CSV table of C-alpha atoms and ligand atoms in Angstrom, one decimal:
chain,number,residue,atom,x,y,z
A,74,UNK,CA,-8.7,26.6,-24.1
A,75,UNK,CA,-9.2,24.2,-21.1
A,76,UNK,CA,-5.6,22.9,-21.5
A,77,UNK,CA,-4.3,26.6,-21.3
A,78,UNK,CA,-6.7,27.3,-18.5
A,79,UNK,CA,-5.3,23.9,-16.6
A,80,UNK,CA,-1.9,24.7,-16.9
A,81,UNK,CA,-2.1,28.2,-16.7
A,82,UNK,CA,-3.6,27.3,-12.4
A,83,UNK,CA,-0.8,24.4,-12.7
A,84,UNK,CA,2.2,27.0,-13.3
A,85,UNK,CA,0.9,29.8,-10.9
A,86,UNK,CA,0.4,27.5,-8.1
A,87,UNK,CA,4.0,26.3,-8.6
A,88,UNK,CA,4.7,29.9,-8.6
A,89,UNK,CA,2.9,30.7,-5.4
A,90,UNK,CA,4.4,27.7,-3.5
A,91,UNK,CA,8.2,28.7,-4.9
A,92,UNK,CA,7.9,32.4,-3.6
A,93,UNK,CA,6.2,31.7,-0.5
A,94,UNK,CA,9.0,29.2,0.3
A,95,UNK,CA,11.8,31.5,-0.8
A,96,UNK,CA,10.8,34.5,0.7
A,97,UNK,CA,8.8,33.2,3.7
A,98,UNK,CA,11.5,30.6,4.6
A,99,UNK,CA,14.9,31.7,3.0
A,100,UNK,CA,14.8,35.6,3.0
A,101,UNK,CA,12.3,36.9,5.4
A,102,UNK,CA,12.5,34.1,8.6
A,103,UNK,CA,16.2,34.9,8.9
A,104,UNK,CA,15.7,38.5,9.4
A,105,UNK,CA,12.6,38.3,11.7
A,106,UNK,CA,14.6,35.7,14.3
A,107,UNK,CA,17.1,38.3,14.8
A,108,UNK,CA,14.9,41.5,15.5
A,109,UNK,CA,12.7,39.3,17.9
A,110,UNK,CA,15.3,37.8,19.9
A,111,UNK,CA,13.8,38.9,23.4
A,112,UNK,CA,9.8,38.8,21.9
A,113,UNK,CA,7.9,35.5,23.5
A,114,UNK,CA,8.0,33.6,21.2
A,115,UNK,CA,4.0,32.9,20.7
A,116,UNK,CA,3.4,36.5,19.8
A,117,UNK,CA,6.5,36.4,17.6
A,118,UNK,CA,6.1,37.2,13.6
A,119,UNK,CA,7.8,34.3,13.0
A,120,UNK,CA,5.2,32.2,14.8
A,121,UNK,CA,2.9,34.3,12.5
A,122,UNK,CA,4.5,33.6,9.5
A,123,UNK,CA,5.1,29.5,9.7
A,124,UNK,CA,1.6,29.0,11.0
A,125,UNK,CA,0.2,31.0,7.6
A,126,UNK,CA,3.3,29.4,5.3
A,127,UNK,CA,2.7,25.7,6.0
A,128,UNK,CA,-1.5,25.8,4.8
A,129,UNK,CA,-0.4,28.3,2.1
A,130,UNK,CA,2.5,25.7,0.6
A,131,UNK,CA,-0.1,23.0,1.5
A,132,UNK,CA,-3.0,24.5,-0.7
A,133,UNK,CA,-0.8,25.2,-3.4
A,134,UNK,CA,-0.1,21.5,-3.8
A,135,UNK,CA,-3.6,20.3,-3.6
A,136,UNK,CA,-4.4,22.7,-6.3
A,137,UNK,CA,-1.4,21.5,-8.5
A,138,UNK,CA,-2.4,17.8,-7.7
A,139,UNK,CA,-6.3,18.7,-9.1
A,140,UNK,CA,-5.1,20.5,-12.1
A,141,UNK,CA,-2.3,18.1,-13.0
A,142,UNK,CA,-4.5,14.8,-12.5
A,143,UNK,CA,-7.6,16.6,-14.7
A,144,UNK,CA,-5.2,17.6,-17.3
A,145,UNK,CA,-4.1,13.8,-17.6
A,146,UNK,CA,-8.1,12.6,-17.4
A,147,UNK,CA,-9.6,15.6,-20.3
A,148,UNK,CA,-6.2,14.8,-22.2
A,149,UNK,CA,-5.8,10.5,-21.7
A,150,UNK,CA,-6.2,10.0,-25.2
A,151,UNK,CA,-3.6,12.9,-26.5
A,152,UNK,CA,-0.9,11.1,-23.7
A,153,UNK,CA,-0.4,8.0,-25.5
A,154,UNK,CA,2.3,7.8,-28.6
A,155,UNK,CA,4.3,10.1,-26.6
A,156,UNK,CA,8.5,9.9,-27.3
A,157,UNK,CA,10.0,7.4,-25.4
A,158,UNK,CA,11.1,8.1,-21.6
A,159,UNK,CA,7.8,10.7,-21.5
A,160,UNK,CA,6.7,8.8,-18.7
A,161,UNK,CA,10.2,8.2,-17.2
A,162,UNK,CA,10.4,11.9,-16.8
A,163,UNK,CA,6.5,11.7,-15.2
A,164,UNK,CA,7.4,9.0,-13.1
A,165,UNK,CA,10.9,10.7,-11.2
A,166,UNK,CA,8.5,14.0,-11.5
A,167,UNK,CA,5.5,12.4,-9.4
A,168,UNK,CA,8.4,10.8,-7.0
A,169,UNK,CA,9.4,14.6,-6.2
A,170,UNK,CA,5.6,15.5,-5.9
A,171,UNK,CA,4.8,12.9,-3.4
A,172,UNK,CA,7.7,13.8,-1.4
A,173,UNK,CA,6.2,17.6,-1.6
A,174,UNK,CA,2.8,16.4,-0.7
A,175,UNK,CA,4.0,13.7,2.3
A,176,UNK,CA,6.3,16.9,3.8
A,177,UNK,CA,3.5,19.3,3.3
A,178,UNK,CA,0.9,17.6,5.1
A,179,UNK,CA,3.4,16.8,8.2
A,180,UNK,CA,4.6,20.7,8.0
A,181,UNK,CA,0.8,21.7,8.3
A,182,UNK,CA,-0.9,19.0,10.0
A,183,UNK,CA,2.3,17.8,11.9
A,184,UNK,CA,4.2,20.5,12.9
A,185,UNK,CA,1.4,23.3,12.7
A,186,UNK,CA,-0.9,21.9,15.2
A,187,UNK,CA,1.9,22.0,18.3
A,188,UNK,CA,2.0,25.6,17.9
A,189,UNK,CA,-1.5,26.2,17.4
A,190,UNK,CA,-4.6,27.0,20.2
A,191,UNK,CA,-1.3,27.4,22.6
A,192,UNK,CA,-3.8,29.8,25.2
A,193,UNK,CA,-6.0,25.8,25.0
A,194,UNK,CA,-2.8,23.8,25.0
A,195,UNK,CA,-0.1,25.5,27.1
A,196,UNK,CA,2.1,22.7,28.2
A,197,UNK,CA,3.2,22.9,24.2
A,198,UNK,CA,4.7,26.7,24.6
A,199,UNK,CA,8.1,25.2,26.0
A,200,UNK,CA,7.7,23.2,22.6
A,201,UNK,CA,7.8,26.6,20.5
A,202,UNK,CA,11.2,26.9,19.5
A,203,UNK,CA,12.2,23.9,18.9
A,204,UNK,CA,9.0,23.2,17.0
A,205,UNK,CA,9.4,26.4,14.9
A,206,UNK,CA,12.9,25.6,13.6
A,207,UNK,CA,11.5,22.3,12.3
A,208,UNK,CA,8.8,24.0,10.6
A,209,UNK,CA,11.7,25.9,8.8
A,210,UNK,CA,13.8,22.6,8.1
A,211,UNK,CA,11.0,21.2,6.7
A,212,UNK,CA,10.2,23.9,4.7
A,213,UNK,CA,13.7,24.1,3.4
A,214,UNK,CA,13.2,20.6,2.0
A,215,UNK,CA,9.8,21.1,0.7
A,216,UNK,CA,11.7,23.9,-1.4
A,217,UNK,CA,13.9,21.4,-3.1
A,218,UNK,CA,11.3,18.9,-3.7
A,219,UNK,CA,9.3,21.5,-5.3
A,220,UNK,CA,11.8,23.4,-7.4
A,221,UNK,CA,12.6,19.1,-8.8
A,222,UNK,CA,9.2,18.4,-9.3
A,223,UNK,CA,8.5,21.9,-11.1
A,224,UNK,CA,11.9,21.3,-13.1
A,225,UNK,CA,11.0,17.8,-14.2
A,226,UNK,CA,7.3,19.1,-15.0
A,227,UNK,CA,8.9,22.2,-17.3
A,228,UNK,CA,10.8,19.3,-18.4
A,229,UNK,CA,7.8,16.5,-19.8
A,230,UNK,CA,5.9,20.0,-21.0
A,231,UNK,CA,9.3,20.6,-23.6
A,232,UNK,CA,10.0,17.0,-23.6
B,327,HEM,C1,4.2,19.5,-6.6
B,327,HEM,C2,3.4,19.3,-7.6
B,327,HEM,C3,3.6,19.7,-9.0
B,327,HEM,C4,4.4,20.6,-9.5
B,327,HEM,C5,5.3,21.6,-8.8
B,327,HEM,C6,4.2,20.6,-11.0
B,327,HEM,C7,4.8,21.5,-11.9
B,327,HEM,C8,4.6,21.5,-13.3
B,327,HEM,C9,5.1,22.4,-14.2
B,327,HEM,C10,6.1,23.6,-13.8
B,327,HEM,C11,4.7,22.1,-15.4
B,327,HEM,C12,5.1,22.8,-16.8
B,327,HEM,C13,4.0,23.5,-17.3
B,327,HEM,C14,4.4,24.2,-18.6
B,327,HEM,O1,5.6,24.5,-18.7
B,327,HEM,O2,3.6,24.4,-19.5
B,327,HEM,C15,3.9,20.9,-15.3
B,327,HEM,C16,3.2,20.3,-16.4
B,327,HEM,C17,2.4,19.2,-16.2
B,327,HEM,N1,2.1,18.6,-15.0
B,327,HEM,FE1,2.7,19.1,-13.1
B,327,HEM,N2,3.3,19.6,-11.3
B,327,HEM,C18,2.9,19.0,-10.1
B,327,HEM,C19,2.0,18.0,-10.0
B,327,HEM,C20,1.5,17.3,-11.0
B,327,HEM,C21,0.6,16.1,-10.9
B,327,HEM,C22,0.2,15.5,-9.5
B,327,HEM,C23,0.2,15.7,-12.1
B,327,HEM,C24,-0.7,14.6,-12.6
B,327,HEM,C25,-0.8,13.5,-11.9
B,327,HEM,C26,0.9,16.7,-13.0
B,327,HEM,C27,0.8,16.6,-14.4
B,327,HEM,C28,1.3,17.5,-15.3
B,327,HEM,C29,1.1,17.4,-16.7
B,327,HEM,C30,0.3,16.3,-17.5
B,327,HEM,C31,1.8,18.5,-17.3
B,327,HEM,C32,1.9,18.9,-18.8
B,327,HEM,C33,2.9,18.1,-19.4
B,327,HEM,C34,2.8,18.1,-20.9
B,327,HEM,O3,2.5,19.2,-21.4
B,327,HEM,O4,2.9,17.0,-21.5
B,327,HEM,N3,1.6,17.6,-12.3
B,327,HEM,N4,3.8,20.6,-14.0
């Protein structure tokens, strides 16, 4: 039951970080940018939505890194004898989940930070733009990291 439980958090926040992602970066961004054209960009929805997408994403991989490193440590013992090239397929998949995690963390911790508190900091507002679209670039690549490292994990699960 614990596995189920484990994996059951494991596949939903891999769920939660692909739609955010896919709506929040790839269908919904797009659409905002054009209706705000003239809005400043500080009170702008899509200043809204990147500074709520990057912790969202963020949180969705720390709760995929717990659940996937206590699933190893309750089922050590069960992961040995495993086919060959088990831990080939683990190995490219952890490559793809550091490269989430490493983008992640700049995205929120990075990026986030130069367009928050802007009222505190406001020599960063002529930053916003700019800023913003690499939000969205890095987002875009945090999308393919993911979808990789959820393929390769659907992968070792079937393997
Ligand atoms: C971005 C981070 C990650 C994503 C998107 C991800 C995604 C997935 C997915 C989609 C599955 C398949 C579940 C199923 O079909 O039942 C899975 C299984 C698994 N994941 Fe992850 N995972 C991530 C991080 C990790 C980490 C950090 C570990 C451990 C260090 C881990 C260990 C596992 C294990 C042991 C399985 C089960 C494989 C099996 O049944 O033999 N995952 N993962």
């Amino acid at each position: 039951m614990q596995n189920i439980i484990l994996m059951f958090f494991h596949l939903s926040a891999a769920a939660v970080a692909l739609g955010a992602l896919v709506f929040g970066a790839l269908i919904i961004r797009p659409v905002i940018k054009k209706s705000e054209e003239k809005a400043s960009l500080e009170e702008s929805l899509e200043h809204k939505l990147m500074d709520r997408l990057a912790p969202t994403v963020l949180a969705c991989v720390f709760v995929l890194i717990v659940t996937g490193v206590y699933y190893l440590l309750v089922n050590y013992t069960d992961q040995v004898n495993l086919k060959e090239g088990y831990y080939n397929i683990f190995g490219m998949k952890m490559l793809f989940v550091v490269a989430t995690l490493g983008l992640s963390v700049y995205q929120t911790f990075g990026l986030r930070a130069r367009i928050s508190d802007l009222d505190l900091r406001p020599e960063n507002k002529k930053q916003v733009p700019e800023t913003l679209n690499s939000m969205a670039y890095t987002g875009h690549m945090i999308l393919w990291t993911l979808i990789l490292a959820i393929f390769f994990g659907v992968f070792l699960a079937r393997f």
